[in-house]
Coordinates of C-alpha atoms and ligand atoms in Angstrom, one line a residue:
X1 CA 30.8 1.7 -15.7
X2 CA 29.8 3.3 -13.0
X3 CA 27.9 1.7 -9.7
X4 CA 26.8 2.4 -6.3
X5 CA 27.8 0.5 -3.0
X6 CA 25.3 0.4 -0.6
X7 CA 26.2 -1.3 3.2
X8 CA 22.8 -1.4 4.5
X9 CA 21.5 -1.4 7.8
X10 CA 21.1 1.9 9.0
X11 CA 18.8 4.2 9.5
X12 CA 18.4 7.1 7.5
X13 CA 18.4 10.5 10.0
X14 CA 18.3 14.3 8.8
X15 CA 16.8 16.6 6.3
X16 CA 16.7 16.3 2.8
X17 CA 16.0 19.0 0.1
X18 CA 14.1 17.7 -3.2
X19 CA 14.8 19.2 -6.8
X20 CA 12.6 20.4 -9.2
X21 CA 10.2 17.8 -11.3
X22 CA 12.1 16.6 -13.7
X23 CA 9.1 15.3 -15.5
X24 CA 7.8 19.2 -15.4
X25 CA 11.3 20.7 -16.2
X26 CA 10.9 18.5 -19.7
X27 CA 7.7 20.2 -20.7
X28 CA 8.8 23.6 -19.6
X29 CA 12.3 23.2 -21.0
X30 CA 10.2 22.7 -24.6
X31 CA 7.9 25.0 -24.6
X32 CA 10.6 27.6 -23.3
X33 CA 11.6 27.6 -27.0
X34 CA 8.2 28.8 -28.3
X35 CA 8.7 32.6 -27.7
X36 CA 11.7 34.5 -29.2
X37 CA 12.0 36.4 -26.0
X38 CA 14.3 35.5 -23.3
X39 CA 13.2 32.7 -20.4
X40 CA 14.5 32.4 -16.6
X41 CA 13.8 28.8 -15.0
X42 CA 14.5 28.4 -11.7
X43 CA 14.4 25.2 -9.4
X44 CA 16.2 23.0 -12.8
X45 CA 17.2 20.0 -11.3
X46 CA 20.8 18.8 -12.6
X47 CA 20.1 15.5 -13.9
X48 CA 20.9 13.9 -17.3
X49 CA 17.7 13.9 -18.8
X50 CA 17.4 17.4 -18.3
X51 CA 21.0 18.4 -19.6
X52 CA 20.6 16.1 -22.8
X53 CA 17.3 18.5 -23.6
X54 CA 19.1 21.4 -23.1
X55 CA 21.6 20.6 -25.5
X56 CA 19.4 19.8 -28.2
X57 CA 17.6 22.8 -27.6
X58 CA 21.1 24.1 -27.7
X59 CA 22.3 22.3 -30.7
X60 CA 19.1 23.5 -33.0
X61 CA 20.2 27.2 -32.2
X62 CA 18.4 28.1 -29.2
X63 CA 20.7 30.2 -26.5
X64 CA 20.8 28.1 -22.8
X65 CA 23.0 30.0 -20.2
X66 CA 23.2 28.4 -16.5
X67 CA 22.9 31.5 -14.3
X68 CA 23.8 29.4 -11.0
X69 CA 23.0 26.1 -10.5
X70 CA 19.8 25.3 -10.8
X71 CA 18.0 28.8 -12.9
X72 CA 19.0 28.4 -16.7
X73 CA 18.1 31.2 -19.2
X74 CA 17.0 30.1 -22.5
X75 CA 16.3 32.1 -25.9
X76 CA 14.7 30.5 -28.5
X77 CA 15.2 33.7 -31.1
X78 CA 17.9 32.1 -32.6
X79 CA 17.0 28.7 -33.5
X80 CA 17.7 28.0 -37.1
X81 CA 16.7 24.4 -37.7
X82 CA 13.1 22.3 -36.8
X83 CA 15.3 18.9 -37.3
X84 CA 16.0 17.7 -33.9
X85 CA 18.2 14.4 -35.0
X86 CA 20.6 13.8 -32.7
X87 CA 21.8 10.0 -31.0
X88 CA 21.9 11.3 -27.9
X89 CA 18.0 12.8 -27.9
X90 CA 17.0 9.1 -28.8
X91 CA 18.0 8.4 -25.4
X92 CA 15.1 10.3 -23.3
X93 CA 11.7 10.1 -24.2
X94 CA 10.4 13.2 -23.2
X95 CA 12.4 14.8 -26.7
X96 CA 8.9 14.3 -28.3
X97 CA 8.0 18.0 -26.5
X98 CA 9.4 19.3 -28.9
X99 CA 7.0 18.1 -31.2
X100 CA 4.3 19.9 -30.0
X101 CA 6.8 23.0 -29.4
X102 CA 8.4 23.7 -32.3
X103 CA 5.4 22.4 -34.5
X104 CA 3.4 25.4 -32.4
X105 CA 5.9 27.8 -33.0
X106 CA 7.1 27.2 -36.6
X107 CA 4.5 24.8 -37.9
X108 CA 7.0 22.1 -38.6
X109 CA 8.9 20.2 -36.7
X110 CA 11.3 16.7 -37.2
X111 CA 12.4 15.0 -34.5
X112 CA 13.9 11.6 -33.4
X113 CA 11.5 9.2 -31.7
X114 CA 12.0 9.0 -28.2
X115 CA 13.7 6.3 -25.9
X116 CA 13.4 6.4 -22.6
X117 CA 12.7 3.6 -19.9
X118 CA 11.9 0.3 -21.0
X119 CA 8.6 -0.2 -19.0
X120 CA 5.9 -1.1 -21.6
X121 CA 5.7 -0.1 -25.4
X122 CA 4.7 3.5 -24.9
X123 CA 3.0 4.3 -28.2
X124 CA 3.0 7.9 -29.4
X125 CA -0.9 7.5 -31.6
X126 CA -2.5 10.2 -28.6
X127 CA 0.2 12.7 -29.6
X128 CA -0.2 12.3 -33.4
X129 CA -3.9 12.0 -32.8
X130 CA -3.4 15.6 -30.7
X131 CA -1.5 17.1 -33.7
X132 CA -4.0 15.5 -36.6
X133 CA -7.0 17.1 -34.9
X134 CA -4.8 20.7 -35.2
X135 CA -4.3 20.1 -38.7
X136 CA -1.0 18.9 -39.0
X137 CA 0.2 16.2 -41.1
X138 CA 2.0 13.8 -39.0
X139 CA 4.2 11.0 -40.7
X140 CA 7.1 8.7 -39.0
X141 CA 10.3 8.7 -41.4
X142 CA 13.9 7.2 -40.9
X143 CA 13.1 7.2 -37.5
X144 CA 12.2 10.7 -36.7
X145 CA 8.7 12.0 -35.6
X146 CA 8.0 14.7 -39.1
X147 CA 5.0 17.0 -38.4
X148 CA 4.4 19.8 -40.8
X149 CA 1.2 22.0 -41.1
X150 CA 0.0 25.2 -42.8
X151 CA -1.8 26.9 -40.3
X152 CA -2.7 25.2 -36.7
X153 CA -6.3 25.4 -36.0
X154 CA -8.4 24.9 -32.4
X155 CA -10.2 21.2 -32.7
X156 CA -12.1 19.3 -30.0
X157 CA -10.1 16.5 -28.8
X158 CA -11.1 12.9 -27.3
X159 CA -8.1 11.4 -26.0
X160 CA -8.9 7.3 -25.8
X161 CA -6.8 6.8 -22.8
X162 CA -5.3 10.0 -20.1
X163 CA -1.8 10.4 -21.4
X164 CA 0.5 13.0 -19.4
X165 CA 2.4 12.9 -22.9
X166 CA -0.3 13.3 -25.3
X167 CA -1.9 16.4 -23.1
X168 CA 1.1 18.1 -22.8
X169 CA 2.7 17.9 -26.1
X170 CA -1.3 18.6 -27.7
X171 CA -1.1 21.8 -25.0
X172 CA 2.0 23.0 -26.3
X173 CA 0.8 22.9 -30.1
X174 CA -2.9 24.8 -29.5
X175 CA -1.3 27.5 -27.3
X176 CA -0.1 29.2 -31.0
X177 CA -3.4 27.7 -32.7
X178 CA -5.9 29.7 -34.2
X179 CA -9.0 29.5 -32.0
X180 CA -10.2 26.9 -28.9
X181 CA -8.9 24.0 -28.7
X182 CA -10.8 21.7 -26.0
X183 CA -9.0 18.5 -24.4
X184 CA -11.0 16.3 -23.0
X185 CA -10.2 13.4 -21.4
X186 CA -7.1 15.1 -20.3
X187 CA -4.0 13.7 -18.2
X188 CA -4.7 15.5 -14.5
X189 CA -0.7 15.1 -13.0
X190 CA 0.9 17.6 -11.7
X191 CA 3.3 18.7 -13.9
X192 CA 0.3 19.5 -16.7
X193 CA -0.6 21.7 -14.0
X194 CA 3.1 23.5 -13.7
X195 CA 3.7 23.3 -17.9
X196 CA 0.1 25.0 -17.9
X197 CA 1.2 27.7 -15.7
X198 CA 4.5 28.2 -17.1
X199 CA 2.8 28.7 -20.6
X200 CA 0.3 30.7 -19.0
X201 CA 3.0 33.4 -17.2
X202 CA 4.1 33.4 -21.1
X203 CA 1.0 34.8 -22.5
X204 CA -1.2 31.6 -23.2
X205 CA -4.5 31.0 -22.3
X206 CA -5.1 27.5 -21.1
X207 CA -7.4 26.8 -18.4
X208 CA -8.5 23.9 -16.8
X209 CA -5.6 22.1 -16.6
X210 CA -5.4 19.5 -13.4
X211 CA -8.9 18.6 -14.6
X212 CA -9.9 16.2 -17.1
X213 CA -11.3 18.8 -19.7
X214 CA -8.1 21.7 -20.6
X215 CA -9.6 24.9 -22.5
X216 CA -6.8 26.2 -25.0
X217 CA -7.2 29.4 -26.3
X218 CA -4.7 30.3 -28.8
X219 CA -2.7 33.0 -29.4
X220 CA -0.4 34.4 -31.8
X221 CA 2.8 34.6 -29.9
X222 CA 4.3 34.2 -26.6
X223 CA 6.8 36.3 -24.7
X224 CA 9.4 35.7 -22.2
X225 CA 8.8 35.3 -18.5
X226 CA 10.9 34.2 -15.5
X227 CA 9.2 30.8 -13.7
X228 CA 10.1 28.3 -10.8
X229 CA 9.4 24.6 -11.4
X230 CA 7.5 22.8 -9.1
X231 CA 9.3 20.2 -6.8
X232 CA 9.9 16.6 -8.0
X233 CA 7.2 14.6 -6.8
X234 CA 9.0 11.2 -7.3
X235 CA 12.4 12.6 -5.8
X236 CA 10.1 13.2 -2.3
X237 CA 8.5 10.0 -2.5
X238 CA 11.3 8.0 -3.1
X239 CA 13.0 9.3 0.2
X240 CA 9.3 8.9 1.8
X241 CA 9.7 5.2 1.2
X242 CA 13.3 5.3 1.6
X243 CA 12.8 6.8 5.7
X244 CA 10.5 3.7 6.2
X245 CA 12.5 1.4 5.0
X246 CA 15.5 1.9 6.9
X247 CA 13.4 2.5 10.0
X248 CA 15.1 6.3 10.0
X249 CA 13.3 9.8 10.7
X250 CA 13.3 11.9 7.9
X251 CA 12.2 15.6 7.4
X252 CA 11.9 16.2 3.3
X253 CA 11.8 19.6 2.8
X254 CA 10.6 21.8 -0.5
X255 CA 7.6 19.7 -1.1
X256 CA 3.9 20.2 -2.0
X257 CA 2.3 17.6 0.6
X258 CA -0.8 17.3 -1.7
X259 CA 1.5 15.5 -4.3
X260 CA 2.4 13.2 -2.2
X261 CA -1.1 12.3 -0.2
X262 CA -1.2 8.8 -2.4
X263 CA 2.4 7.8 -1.0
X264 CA 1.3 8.9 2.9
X265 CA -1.8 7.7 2.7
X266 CA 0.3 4.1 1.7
X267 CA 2.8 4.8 4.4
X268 CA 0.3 5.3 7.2
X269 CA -1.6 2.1 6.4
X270 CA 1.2 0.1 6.9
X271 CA 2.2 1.6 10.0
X272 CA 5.0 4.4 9.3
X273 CA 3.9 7.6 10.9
X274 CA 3.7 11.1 8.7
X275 CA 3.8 14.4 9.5
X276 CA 3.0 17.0 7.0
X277 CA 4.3 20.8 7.1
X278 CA 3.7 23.9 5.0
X279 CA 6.3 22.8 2.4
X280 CA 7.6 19.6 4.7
X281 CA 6.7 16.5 4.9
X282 CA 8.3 13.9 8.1
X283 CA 8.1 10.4 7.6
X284 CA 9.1 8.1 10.4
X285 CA 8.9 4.4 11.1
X286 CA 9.9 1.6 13.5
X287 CA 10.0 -1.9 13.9
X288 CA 8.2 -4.2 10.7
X289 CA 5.7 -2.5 8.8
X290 CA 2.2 -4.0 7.8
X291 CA 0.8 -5.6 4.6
X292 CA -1.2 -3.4 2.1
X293 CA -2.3 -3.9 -1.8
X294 CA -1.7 -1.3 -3.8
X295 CA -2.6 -0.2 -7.8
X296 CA -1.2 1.9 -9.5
X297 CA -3.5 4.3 -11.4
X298 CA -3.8 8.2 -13.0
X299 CA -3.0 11.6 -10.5
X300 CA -4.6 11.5 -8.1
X301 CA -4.3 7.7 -7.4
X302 CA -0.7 5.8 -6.3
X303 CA 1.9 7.2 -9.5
X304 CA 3.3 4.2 -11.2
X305 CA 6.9 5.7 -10.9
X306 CA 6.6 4.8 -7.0
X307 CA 5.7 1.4 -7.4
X308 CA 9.0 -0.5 -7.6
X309 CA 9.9 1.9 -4.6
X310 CA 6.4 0.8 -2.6
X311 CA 7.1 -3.3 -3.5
X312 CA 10.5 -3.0 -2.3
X313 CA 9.2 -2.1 1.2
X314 CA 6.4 -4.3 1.1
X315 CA 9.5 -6.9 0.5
X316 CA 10.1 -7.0 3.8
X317 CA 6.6 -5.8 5.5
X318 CA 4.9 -8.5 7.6
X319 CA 2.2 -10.9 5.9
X320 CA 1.2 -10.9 2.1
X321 CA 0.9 -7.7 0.1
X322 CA -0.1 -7.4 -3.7
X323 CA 0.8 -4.8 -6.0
X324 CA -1.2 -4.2 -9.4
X325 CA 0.9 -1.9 -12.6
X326 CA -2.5 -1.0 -14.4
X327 CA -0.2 1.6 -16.7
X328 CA 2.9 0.1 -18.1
X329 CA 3.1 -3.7 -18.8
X330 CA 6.4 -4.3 -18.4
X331 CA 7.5 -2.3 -15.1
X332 CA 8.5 -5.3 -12.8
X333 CA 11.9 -6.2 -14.2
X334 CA 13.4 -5.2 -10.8
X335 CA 11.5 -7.9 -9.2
X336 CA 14.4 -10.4 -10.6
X337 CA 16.9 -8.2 -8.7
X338 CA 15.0 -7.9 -5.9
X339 CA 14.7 -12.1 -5.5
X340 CA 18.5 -12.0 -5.8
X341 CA 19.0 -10.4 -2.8
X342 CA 16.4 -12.3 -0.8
X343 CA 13.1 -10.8 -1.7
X344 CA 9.9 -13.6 -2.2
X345 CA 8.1 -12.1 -5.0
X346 CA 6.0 -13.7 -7.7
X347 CA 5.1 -12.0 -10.4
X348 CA 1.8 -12.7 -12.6
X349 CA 1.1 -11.3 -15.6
X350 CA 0.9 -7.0 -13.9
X351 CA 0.6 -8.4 -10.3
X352 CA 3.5 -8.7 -8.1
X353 CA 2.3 -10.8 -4.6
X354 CA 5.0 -10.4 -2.3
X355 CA 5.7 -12.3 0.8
X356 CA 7.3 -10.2 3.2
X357 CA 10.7 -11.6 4.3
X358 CA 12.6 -11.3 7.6
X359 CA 15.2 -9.6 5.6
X360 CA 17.3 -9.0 2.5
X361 CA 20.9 -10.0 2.2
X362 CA 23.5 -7.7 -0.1
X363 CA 23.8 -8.4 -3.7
X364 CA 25.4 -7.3 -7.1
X365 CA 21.7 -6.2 -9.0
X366 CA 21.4 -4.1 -11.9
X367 CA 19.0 -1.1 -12.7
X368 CA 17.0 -1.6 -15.3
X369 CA 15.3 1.3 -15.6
X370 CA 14.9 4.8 -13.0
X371 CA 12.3 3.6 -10.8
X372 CA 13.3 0.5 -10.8
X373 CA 17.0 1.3 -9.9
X374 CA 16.0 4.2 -7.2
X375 CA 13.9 0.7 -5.4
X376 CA 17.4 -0.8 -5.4
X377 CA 18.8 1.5 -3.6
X378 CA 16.2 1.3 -1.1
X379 CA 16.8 -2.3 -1.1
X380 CA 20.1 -2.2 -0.5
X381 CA 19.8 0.3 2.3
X382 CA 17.4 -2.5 4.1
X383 CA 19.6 -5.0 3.4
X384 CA 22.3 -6.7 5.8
X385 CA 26.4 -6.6 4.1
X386 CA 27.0 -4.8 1.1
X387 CA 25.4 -4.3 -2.4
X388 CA 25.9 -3.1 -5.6
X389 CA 23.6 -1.5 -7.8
X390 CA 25.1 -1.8 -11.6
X391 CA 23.9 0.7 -14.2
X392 CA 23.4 4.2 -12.3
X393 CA 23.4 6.4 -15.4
X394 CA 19.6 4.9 -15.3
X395 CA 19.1 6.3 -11.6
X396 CA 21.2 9.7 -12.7
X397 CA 18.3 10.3 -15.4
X398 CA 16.1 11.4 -13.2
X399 CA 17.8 12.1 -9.3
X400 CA 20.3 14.7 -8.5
X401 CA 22.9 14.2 -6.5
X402 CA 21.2 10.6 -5.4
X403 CA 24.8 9.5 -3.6
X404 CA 25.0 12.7 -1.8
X405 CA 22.2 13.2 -0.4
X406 CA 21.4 10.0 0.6
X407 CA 24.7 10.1 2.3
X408 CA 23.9 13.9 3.9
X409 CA 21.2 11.0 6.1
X410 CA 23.8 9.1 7.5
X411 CA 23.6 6.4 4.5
X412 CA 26.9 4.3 4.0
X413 CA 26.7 4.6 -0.1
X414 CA 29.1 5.6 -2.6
X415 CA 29.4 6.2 -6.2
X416 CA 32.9 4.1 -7.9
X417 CA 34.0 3.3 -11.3
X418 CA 33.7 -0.7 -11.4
X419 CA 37.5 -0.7 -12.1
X420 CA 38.8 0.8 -9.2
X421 CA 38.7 -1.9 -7.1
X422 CA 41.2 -0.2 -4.7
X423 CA 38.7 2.8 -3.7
X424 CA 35.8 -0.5 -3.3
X425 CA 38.1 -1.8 -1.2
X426 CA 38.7 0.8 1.4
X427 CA 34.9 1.7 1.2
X428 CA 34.2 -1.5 2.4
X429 CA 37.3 -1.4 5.0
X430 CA 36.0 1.6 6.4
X431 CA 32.6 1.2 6.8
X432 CA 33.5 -2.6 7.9
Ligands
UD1_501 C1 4.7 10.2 -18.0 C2 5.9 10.3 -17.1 C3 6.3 9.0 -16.5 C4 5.1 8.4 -15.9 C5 3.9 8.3 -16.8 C6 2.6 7.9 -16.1 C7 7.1 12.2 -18.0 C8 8.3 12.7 -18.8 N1 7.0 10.9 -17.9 O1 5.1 9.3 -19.1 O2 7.3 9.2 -15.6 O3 5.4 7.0 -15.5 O4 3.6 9.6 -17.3 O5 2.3 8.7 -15.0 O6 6.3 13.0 -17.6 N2 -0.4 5.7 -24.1 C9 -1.0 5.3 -25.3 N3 -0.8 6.1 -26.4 C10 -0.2 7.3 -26.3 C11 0.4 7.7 -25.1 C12 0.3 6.9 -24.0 O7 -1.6 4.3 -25.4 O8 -0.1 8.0 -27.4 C13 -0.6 4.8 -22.9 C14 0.8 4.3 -22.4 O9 1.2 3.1 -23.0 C15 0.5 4.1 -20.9 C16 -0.5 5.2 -20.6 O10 -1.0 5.7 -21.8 O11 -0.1 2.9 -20.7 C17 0.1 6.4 -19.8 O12 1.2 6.9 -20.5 P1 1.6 8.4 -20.5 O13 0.8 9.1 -19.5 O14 1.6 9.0 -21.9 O15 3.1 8.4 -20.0 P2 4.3 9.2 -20.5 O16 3.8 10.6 -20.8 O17 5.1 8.5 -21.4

């Protein structure tokens, strides 16, 4: 097993470069499939969640070539099969774009229900409500998502809650329906905003999309088209947080600064200063931050993927802060770590009031999920002596080259298999 070894207690100095959105390179990565033609994706950020997709793309037929790192080529003229039953796809939860893709494309589609993070109970009843309304019959079997139609055709649809899943996946399916197909209620992040485009530059016509009512017009095919991916929202805020926290000066570069307005607006409150650029964003901060509450809520308010992140600073802010998860239930398991290492946090029912300590003291925690494992890190890059963050194939889901880049800023933090105890050793010899 792999883990990381943090010794904390210095500041983070120096530029950083963020990836492309994950979360956007899923959609886009599915609905690459939907045109026989050939697709270029640039800006593809290396991280698991992104190479299991591609190989079940890969493993139902469809042609993926990495050009150079980060631009892969994709050609989905030669996929043979709409069963998309693979282990390994259980694993990530985002698989259920295909769904919506190959159900567009071939008016069938079979594929394993998703995994993911374990943050709440993330039901799926938008997405078959999405694919219902087209006309599709939509049944769960053996474990696999089976949706079959005859023809697709344009519906008016009410989502009951704003699901970035739901929107998306529903998107996907009315871009090859027969006539308008109205979303309303309509997930406003981001990334619908990039999928929307990339579809879009492929010969849909969807408009609308970063408001709460998406116009669909369908068409009969798509063709192939060459597209960047927006950068990772999440990435940039997690070394945002990760700057104030270690009281360093960082300059995160390849970022859209309106993304990220919920996490400076945060950041300023509390005291950090932030400087924003064309593509740049600065965050700097010294001596003990300030209290704040924060709740997390739908684009444009605070993304719920940055609040273990935001309560880990708050750990060790001055006064009382309170944190409200008003979209996943179960998205404070972290906390437990957290306590472990010093951190005085109580947690009732979605509220997490913290008590900002002094400080945080070194400790073996686990990751149990992405977010919650990135906050870890941060933790352990506050904290005084060493400390090890168990389970990073969570954290490598959705951050490239975490380790490295966090040690391009100066960070003391390696990557070791837990059975090498030599290399741990000498790590912790030379960075005494
Ligand atoms: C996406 C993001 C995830 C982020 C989340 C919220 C991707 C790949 N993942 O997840 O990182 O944390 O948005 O910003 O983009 N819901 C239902 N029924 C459904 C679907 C959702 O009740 O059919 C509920 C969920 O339980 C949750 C809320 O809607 O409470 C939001 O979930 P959703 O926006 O769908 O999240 P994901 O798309 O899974």
């Amino acid at each position: 097993m792999e883990q990381y070894i943090i010794k904390g207690g210095k500041p983070l100095i120096g530029e950083v470069t963020i990836s492309g959105y994950k979360n956007a390179a899923l959609g886009i990565i599915a609905a690459a499939v939907m045109t026989d033609e050939t697709v270029t994706i640039e800006n593809v950020p290396d991280v698991r969640d992104i190479r299991v997709l591609l190989q079940a793309i890969g493993d139902i037929g469809a042609k993926v070539e990495y050009v150079n790192g980060d631009t892969v080529k994709i050609c989905g003229g030669l996929i043979q099969t709409v069963d998309v039953d693979f282990d390994y796809v259980r694993k990530i939860r985002a698989s259920y774009y295909l769904v919506g893709a190959l159900l567009g494309k071939y008016k069938s589609s079979k594929v394993a229900l998703p995994g993911g993070c374990n943050i709440g109970s993330r039901p799926i009843d938008q997405h078959i409500k999405g694919f219902e309304a087209l006309g599709a019959a939509v049944k769960i079997e053996h474990g696999l998502i089976c949706a079959e139609a005859e023809e697709l055709k344009g519906a008016h649809i009410y989502f009951d809650c704003s699901s970035v899943g739901a929107t998306i996946n529903t998107m996907l399916s009315a871009c090859l329906a027969d006539g308008l197909t109205i979303l309303e209620n309509a997930a406003k992040e981001p990334h619908i905003v990039d999928i929307a485009n990339f579809l879009n530059s492929m010969g849909a016509n969807i408009k609308g999309a970063g408001t709460d009512v998406i116009r669909v017009k369908g068409v009969p095919k798509l063709h192939g088209t060459e597209y960047s991916i927006i950068p990772d929202q999440i990435e940039a805020g997690t070394f945002m947080f990760a700057a104030a926290a270690s009281k360093g000066d960082i300059l995160i570069k390849n970022v859209i600064p309106k993304h990220l307005e919920a996490f400076t607006a945060k950041l300023i409150e509390i005291g950090a200063d932030v400087e924003e650029f064309d593509d740049a964003i600065r965050v700097r901060a010294e001596g003990k931050l300030g209290n704040t509450h924060v709740k997390t809520l739908i684009y444009p308010g605070f993304l719920t993927d940055m609040q273990p992140q935001m309560t880990t600073l708050l750990a060790v802010s001055k006064g009382t802060s309170v944190v409200t998860e008003s979209i996943f239930e179960n998205r404070f398991k972290y906390v437990d770590e957290l306590s472990r290492m010093g951190a005085s946090i109580k947690v009732e029912s979605n509220t997490a009031i913290i008590d900002g300590v002094d400080k945080l003291t070194g400790a073996v925690v686990s990751a149990p999920d992405l977010r919650g494992g990135a906050a870890l890190v941060i933790a352990g890059l506050m904290a005084e002596g060493f400390t090890i963050v168990e389970n990073v194939e969570y954290i490598e889901r959705g951050y490239e080259k975490f380790e490295y880049k966090m040690q391009q800023l100066g960070a003391d933090m390696v990557k070791f298999d837990s059975e090498d105890t030599k290399a741990i050793k000498k790590f912790k010899l030379k960075v005494g």
